[in-house]
PDB file of C-alpha atoms in Angstrom:
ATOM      1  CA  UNK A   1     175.374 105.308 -98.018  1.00 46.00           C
ATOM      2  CA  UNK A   2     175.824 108.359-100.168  1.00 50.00           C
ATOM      3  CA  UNK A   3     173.323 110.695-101.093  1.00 51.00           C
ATOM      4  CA  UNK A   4     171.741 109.956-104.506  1.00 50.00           C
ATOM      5  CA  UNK A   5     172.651 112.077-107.494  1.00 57.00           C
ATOM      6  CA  UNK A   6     168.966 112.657-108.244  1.00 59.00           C
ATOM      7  CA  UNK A   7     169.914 112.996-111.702  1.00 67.00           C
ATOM      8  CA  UNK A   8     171.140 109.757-112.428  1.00 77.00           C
ATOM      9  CA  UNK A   9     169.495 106.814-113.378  1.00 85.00           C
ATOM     10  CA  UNK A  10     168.023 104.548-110.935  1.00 90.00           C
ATOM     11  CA  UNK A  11     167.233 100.367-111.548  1.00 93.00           C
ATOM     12  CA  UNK A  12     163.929 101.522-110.289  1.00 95.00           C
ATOM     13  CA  UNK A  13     163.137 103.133-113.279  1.00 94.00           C
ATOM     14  CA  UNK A  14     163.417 100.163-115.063  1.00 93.00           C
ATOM     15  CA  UNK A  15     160.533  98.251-113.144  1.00 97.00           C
ATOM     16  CA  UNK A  16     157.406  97.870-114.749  1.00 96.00           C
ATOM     17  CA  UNK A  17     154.994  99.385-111.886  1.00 97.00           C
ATOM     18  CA  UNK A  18     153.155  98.965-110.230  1.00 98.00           C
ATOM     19  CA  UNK A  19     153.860  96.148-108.252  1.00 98.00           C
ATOM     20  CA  UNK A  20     150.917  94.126-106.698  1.00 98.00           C
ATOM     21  CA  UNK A  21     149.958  92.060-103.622  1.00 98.00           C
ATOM     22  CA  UNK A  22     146.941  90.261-102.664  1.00 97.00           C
ATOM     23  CA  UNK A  23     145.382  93.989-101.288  1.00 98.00           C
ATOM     24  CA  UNK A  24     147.711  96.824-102.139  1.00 98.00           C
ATOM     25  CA  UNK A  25     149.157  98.406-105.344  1.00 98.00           C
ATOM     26  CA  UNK A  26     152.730  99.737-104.857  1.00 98.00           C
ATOM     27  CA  UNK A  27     154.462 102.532-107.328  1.00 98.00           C
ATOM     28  CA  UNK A  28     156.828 105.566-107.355  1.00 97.00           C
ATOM     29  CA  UNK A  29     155.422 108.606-106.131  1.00 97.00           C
ATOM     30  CA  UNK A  30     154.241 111.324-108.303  1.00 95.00           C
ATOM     31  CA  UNK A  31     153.774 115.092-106.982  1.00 93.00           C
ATOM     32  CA  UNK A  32     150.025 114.760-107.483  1.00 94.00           C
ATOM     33  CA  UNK A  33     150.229 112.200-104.662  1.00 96.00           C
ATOM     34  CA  UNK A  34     151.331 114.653-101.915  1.00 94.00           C
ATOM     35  CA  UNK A  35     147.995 116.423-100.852  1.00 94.00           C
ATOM     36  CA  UNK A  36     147.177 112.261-100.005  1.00 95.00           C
ATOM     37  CA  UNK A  37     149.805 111.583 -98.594  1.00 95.00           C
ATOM     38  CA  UNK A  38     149.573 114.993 -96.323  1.00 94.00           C
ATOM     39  CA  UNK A  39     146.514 113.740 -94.627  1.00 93.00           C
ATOM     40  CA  UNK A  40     148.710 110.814 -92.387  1.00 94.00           C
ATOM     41  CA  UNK A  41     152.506 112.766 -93.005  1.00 92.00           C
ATOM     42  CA  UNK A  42     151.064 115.847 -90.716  1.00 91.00           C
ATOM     43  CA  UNK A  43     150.121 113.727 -87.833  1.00 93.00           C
ATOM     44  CA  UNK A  44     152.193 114.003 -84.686  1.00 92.00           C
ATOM     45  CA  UNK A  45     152.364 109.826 -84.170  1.00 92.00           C
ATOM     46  CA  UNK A  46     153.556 109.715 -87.697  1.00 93.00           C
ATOM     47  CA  UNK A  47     156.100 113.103 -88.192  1.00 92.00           C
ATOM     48  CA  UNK A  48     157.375 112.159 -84.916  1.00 94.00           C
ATOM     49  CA  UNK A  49     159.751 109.471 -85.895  1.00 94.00           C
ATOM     50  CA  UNK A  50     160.195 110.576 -89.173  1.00 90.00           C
ATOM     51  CA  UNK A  51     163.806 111.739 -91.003  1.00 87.00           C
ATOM     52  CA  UNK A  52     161.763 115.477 -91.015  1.00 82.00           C
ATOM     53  CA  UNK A  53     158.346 117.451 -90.136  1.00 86.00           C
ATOM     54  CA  UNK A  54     157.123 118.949 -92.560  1.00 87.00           C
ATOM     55  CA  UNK A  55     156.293 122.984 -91.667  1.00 88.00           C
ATOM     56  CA  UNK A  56     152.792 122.930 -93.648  1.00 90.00           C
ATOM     57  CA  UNK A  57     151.141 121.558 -96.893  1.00 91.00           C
ATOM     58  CA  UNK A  58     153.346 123.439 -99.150  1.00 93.00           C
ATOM     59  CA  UNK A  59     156.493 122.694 -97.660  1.00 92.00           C
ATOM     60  CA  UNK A  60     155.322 118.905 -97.590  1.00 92.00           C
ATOM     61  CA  UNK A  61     155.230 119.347-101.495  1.00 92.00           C
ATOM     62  CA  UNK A  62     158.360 120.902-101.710  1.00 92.00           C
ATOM     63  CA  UNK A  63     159.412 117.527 -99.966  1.00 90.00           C
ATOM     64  CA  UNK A  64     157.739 115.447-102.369  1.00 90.00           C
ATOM     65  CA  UNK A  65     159.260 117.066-105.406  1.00 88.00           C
ATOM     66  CA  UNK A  66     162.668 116.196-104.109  1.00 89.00           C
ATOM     67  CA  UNK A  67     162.227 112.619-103.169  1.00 89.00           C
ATOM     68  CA  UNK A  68     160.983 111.312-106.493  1.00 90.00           C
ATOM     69  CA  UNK A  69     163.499 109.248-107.174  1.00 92.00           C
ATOM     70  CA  UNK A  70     163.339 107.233-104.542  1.00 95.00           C
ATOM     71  CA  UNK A  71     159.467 107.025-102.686  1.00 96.00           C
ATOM     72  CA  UNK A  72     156.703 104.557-103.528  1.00 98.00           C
ATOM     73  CA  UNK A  73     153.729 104.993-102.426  1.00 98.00           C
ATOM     74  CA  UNK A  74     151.297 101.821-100.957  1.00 98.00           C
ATOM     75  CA  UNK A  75     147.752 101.734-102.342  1.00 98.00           C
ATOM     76  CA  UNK A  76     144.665  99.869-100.830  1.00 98.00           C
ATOM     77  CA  UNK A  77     141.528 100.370-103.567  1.00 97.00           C
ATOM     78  CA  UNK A  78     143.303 103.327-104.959  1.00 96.00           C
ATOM     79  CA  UNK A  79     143.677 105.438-101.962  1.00 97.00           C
ATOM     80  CA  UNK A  80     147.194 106.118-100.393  1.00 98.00           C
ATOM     81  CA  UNK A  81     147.762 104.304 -97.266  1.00 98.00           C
ATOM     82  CA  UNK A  82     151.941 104.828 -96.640  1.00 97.00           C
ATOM     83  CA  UNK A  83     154.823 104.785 -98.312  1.00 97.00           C
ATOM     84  CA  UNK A  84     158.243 103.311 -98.651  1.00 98.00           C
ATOM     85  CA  UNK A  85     161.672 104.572 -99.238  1.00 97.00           C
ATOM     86  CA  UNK A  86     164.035 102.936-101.525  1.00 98.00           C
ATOM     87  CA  UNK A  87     167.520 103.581-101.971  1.00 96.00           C
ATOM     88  CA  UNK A  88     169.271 101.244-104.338  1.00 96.00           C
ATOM     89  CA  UNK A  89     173.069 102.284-103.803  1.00 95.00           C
ATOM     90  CA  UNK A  90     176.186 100.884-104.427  1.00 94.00           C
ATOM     91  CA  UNK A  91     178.182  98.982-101.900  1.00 95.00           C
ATOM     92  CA  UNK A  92     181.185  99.787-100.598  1.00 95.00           C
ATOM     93  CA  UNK A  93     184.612  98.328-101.999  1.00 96.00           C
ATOM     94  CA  UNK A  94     188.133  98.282-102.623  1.00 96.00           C
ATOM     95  CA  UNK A  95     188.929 100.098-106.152  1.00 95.00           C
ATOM     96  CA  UNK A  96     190.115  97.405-108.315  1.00 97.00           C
ATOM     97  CA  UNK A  97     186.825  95.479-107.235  1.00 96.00           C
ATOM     98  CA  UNK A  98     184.108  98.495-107.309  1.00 95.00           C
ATOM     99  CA  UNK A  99     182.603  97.442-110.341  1.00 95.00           C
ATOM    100  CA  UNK A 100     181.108  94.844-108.919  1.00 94.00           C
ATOM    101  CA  UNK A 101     179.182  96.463-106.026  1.00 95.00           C
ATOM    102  CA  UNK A 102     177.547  98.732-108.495  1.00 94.00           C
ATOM    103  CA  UNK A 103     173.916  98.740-107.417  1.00 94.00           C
ATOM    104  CA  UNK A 104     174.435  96.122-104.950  1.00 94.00           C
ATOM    105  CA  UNK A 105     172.028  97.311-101.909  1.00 97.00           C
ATOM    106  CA  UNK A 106     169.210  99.172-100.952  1.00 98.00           C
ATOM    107  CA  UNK A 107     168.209 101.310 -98.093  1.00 97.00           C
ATOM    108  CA  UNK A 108     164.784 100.897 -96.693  1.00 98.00           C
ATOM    109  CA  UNK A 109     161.809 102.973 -95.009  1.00 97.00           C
ATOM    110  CA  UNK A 110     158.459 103.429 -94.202  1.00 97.00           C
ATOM    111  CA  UNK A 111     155.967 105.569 -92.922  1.00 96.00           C
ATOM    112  CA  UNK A 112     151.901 104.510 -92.631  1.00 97.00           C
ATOM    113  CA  UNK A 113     148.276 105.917 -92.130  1.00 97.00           C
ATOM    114  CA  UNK A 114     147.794 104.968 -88.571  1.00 96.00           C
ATOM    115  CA  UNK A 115     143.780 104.530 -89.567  1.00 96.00           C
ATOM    116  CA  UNK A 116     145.446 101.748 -91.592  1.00 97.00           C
ATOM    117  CA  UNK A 117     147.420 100.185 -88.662  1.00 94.00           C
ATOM    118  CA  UNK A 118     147.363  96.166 -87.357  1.00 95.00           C
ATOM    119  CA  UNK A 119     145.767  94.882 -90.854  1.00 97.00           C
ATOM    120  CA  UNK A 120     149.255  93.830 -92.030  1.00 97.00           C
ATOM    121  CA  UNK A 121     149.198  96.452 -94.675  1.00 98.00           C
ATOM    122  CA  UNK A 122     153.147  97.339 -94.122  1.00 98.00           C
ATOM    123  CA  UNK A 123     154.190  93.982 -93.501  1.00 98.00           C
ATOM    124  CA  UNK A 124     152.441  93.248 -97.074  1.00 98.00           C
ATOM    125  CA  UNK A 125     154.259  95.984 -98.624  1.00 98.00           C
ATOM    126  CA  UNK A 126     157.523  95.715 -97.106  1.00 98.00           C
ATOM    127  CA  UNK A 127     157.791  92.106 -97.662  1.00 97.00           C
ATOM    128  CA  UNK A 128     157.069  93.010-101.748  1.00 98.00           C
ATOM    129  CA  UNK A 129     159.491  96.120-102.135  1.00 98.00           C
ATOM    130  CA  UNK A 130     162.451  93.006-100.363  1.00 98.00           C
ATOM    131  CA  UNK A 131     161.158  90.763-103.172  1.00 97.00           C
ATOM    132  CA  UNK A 132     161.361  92.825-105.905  1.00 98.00           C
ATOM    133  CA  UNK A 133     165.277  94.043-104.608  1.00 98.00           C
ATOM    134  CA  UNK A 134     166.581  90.532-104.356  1.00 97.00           C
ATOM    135  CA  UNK A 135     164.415  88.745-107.220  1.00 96.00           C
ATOM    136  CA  UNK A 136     163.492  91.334-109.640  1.00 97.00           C
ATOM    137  CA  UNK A 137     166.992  93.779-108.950  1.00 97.00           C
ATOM    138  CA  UNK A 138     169.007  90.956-108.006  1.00 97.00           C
ATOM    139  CA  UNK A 139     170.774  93.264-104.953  1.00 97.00           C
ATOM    140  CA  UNK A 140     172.814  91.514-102.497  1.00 97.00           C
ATOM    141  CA  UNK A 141     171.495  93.024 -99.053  1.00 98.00           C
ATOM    142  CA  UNK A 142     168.734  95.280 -97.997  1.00 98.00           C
ATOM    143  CA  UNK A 143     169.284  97.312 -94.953  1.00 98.00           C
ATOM    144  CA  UNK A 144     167.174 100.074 -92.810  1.00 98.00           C
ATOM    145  CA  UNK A 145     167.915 102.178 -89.924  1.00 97.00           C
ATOM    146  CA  UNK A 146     166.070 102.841 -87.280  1.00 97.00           C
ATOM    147  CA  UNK A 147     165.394 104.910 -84.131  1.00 97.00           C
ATOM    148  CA  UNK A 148     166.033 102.314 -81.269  1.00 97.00           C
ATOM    149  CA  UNK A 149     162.690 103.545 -79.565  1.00 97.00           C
ATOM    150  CA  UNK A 150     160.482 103.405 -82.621  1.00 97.00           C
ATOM    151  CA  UNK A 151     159.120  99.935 -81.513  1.00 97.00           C
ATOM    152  CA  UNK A 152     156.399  99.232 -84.267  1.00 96.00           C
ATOM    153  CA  UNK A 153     158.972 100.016 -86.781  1.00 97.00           C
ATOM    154  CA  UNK A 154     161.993  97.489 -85.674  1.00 97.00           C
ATOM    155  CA  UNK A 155     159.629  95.167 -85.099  1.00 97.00           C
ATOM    156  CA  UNK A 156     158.176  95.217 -88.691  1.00 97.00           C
ATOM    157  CA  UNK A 157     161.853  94.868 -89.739  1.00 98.00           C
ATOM    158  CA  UNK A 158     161.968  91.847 -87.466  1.00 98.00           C
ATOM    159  CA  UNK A 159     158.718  90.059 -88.582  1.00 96.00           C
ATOM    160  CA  UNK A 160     160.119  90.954 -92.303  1.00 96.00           C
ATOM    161  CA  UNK A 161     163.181  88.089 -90.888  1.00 96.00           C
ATOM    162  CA  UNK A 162     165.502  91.407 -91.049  1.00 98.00           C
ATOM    163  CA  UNK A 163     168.556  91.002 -88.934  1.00 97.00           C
ATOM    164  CA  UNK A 164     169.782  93.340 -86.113  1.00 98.00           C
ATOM    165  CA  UNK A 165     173.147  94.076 -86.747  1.00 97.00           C
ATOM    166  CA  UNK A 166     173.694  97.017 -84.708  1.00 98.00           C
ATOM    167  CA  UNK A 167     172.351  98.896 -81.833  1.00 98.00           C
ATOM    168  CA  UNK A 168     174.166 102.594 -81.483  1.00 98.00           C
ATOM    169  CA  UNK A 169     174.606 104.642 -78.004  1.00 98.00           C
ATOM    170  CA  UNK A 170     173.039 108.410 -78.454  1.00 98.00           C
ATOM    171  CA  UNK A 171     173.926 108.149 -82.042  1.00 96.00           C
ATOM    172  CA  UNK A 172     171.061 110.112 -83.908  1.00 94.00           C
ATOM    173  CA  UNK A 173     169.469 114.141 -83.025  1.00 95.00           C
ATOM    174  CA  UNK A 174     165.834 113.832 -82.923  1.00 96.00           C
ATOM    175  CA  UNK A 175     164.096 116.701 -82.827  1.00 94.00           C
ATOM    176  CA  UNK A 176     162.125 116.611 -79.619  1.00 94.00           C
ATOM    177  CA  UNK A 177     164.445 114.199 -77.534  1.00 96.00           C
ATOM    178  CA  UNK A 178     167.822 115.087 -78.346  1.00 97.00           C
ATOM    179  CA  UNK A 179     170.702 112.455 -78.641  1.00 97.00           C
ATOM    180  CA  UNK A 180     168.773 109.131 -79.260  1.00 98.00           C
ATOM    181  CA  UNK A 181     170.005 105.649 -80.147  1.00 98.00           C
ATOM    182  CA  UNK A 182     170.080 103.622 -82.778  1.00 97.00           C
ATOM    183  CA  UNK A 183     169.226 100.250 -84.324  1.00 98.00           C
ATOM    184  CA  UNK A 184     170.511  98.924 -87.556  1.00 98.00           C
ATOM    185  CA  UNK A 185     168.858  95.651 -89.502  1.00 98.00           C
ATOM    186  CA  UNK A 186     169.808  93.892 -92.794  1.00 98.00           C
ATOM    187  CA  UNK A 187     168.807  90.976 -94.747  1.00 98.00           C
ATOM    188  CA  UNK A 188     171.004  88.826 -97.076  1.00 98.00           C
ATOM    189  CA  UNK A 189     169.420  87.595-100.600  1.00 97.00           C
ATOM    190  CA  UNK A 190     170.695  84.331 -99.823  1.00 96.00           C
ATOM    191  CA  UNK A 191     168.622  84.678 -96.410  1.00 96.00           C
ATOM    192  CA  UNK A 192     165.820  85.981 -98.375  1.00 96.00           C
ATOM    193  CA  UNK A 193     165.512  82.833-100.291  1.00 93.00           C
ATOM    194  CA  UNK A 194     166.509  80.247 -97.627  1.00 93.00           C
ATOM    195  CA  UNK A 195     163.440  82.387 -95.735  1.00 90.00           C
ATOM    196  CA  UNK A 196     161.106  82.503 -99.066  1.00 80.00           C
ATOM    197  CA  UNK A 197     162.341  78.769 -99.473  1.00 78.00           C
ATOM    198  CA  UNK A 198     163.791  79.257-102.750  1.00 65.00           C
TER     199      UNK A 198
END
């Protein structure tokens, strides 16, 4: 996928946030959020597999500011727990049939408060953001990438019935262990709602 003209309009700013689970509150960041978000985004277990470390506070900001468009932020009684990325894009195709992959997938990530961790707070979240793609945006396939060591992560994408559909040799430069590999998952709406039982 492409970067995001950050300009442009997104279907995400035609949701009516937040969205809410049984426990959490979900909606789009807002740069008030990032001195919250800060206190789990400057922790070694959580900056480690993360697409960047932030150098301090400010810079962490500075982050924030630029990623509007496409971070939510997860709520449990009003404080910031995580957060999830969402990247509605358009799908590749052939020309004469590109209208119709307009808006078509997402890309998905996350990051949580470790404090937080083995409640089922992500799962909860994660398995709302895929709901609202296929059955409030009506997008095709949902897919997120992930370093092939980052265990807690691909796993979430498993429990979330995300498929693996790749796994990629030395594919990725991470910061602190040089050429790492990859994994890839997706999900289908159609296997959303055979999954959902829809």
């Amino acid at each position: 996928m492409t970067a995001p003209d950050q300009s442009a309009p997104t279907p995400l700013d035609d949701v009516a946030w937040p969205l809410r689970t049984p426990r959490l509150s979900i909606r789009r960041v807002t740069p008030g959020d990032a001195d919250a978000m800060w206190e789990y985004r400057q922790l070694d277990e959580v900056s480690h597999w993360g697409s960047w470390r932030p150098a301090d506070q400010d810079d962490w900001r500075e982050i924030i500011g630029a990623r509007q468009r496409d971070t939510l932020v997860v709520e449990l009684d009003g404080h910031i727990i995580g957060e999830l990325m969402l990247r509605v894009a358009d799908a590749w195709a052939q020309r004469e049939v590109a209208s119709g992959a307009k808006h078509a997938e997402a890309e998905l990530g996350w990051a949580f408060n470790p404090a937080h961790g083995g409640q089922g707070y992500a799962t909860e979240a994660v398995q709302e953001v895929l709901r609202l793609c296929f059955e409030d945006l009506g997008l095709r396939r949902v897919t997120a990438s992930i370093f092939a060591d980052n265990t807690p992560s691909w796993r979430l994408a498993e429990r979330l019935g995300m498929r693996r559909e790749t796994y990629t040799v030395k594919d990725s430069l991470h910061r602190e262990l040089g050429w790492v590999d990859g994994v890839g998952y997706a999900l289908l709406a159609d296997e959303w709602a055979e999954q959902a039982g829809r």
